[in-house]
Tab-separated table of C-alpha atoms in Angstrom:
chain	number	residue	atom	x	y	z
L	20	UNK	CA	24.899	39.315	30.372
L	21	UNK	CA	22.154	38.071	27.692
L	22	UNK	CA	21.476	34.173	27.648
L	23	UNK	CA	23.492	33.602	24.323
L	24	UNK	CA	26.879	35.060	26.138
L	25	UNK	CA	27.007	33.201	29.091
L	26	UNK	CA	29.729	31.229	30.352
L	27	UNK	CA	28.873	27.286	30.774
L	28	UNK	CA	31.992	26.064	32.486
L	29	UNK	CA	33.258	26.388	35.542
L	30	UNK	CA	36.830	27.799	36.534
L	31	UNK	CA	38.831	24.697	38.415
L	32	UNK	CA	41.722	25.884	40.744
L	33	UNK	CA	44.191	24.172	37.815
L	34	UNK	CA	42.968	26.415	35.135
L	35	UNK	CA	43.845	29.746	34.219
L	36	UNK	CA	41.931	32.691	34.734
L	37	UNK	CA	42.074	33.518	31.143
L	38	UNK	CA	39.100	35.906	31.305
L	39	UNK	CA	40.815	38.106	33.579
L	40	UNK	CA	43.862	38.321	31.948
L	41	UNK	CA	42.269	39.776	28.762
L	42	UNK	CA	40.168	42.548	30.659
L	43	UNK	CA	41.611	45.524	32.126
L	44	UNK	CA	41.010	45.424	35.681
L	45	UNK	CA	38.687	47.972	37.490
L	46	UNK	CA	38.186	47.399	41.825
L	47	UNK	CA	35.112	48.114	43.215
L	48	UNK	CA	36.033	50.909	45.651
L	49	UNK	CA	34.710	50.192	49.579
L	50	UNK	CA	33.541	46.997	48.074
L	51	UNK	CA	34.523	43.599	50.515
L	52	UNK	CA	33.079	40.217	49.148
L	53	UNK	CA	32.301	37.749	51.848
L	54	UNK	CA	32.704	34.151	51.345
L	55	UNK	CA	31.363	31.438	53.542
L	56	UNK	CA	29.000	28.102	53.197
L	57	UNK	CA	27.218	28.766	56.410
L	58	UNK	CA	24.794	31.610	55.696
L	59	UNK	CA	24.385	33.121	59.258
L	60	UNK	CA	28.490	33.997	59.119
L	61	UNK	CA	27.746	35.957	56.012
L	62	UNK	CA	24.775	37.765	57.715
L	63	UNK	CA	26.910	38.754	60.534
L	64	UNK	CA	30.037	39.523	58.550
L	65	UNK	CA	27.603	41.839	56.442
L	66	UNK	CA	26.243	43.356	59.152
L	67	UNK	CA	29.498	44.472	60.692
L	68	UNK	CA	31.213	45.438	57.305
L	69	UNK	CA	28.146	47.547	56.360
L	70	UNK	CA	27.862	49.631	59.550
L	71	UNK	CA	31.473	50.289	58.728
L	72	UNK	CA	30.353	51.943	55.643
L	73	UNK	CA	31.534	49.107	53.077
L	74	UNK	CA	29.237	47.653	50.329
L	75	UNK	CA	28.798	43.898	50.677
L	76	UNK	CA	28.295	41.025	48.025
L	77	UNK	CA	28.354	37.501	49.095
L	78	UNK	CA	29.215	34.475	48.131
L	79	UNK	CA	28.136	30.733	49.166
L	80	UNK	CA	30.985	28.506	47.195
L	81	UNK	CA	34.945	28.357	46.349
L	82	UNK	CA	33.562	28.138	42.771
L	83	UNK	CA	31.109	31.072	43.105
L	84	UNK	CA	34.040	33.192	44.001
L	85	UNK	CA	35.717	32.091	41.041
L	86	UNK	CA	32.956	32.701	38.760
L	87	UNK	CA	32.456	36.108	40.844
L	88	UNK	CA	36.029	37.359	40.274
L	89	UNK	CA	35.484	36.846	36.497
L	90	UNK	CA	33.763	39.887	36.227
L	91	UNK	CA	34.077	41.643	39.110
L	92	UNK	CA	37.144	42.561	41.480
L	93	UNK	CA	36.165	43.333	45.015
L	94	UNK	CA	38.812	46.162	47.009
L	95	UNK	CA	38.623	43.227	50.016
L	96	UNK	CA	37.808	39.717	50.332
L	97	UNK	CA	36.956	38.192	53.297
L	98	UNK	CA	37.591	34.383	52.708
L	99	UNK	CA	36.414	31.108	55.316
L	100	UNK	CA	38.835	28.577	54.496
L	101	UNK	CA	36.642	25.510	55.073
L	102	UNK	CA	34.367	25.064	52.390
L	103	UNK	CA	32.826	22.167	50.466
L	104	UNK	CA	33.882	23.225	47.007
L	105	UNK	CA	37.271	24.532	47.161
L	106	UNK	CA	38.867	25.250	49.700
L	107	UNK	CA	39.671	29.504	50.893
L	108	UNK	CA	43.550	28.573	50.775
L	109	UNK	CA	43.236	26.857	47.173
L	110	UNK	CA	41.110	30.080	45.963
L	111	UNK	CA	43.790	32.665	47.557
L	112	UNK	CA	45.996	31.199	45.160
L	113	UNK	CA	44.392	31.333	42.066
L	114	UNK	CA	43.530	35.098	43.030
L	115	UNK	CA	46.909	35.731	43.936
L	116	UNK	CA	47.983	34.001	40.552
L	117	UNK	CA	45.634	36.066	38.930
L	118	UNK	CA	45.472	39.846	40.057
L	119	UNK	CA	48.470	41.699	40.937
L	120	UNK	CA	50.282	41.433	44.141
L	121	UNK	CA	48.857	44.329	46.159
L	122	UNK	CA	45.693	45.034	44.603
L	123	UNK	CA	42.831	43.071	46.516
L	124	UNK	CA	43.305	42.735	50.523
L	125	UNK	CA	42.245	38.923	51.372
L	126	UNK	CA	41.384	38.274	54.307
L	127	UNK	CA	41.263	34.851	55.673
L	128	UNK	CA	38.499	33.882	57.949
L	129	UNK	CA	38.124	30.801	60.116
L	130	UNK	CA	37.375	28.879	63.144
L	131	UNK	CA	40.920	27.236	63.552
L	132	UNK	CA	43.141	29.402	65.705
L	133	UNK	CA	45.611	26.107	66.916
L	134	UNK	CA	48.817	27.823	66.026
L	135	UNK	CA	49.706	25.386	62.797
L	136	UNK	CA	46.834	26.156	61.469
L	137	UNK	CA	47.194	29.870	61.686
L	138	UNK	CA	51.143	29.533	60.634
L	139	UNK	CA	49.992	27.558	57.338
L	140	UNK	CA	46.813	30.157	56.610
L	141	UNK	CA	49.192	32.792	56.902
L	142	UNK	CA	51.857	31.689	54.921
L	143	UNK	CA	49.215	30.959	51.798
L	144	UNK	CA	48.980	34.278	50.325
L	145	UNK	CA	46.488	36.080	52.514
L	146	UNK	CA	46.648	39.305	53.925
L	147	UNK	CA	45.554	39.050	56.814
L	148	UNK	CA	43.259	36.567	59.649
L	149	UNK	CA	40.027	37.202	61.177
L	150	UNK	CA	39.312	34.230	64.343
L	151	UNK	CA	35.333	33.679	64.252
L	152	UNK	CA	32.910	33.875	65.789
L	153	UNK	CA	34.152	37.971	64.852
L	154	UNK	CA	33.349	40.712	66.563
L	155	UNK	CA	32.975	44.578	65.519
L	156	UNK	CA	36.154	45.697	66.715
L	157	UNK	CA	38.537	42.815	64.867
L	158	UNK	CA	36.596	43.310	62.020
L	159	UNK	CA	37.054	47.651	62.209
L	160	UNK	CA	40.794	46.552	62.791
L	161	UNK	CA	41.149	44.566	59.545
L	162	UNK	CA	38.734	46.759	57.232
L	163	UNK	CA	39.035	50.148	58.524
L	164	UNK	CA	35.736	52.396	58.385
L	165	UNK	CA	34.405	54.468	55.168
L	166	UNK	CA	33.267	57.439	55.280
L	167	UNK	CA	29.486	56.219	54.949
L	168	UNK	CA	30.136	54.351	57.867
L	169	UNK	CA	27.292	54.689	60.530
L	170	UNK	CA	29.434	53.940	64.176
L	171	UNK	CA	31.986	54.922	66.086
L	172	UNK	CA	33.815	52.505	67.881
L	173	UNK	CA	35.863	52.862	71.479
């Protein structure tokens, strides 16, 4: 994107994705976007996603996602819910507003396994809940190897 066609302003949860709904959509096959303020959760999420043969981008931020999603749509999303910014269960909903029901698997990830918790994450659009720290074989569960993926697991 050249310098004069940048976007300046930033995407709130009350506003509407009007980029998106202008563009047709194309997903970014065996692509997962990981979202989470605490870098060393990315790492590890990356490294467990990649030996299952998925392509990784990452994101910092509630609003980075936002501004992410603008022009790109991820097959997967995995999502913390705590973050400075906005919130993961505020950003689930603009994406769900947003994209077609169906067409990007969100996965929440979080720390907070006390049942409410999960009940409420659940019941705000996502598609599914990782409990961190993660581990290889919750993760395989969720996102399934590709076929570039480097490990077998038992």
């Amino acid at each position: 994107m050249s310098p004069s066609t940048s976007r300046t302003h930033s995407l709130m949860p009350d506003q509407p994705f009007e980029t998106l709904q202008k563009m047709p959509i194309t997903i970014e096959k065996d692509k997962v976007l990981v979202v989470d303020d605490v870098k060393i959760n990315r790492v590890l999420a990356r490294a467990y996603l990649e030996l299952l043969g998925w392509k990784v981008d990452e994101c910092a931020s509630g609003q980075a996602v936002l501004d992410y999603a603008r022009d790109k749509v991820p097959e997967c999303i995995l999502l913390d819910i705590q973050m400075p910014d906005i919130d993961g269960i505020e950003i689930v909903k603009i994406l769900r507003q947003t994209w077609p029901v169906g067409m990007v698997k969100i996965v929440a990830y979080t720390a907070h396994a006390i049942p409410e918790e999960v009940a409420h994450i659940r019941a705000s659009g996502f598609d599914e809940l990782l409990i961190k720290p993660i581990i290889l074989q919750d993760v395989s569960a969720i996102f399934g190897a590709r076929q570039s993926g480097k490990t077998t697991l038992n």
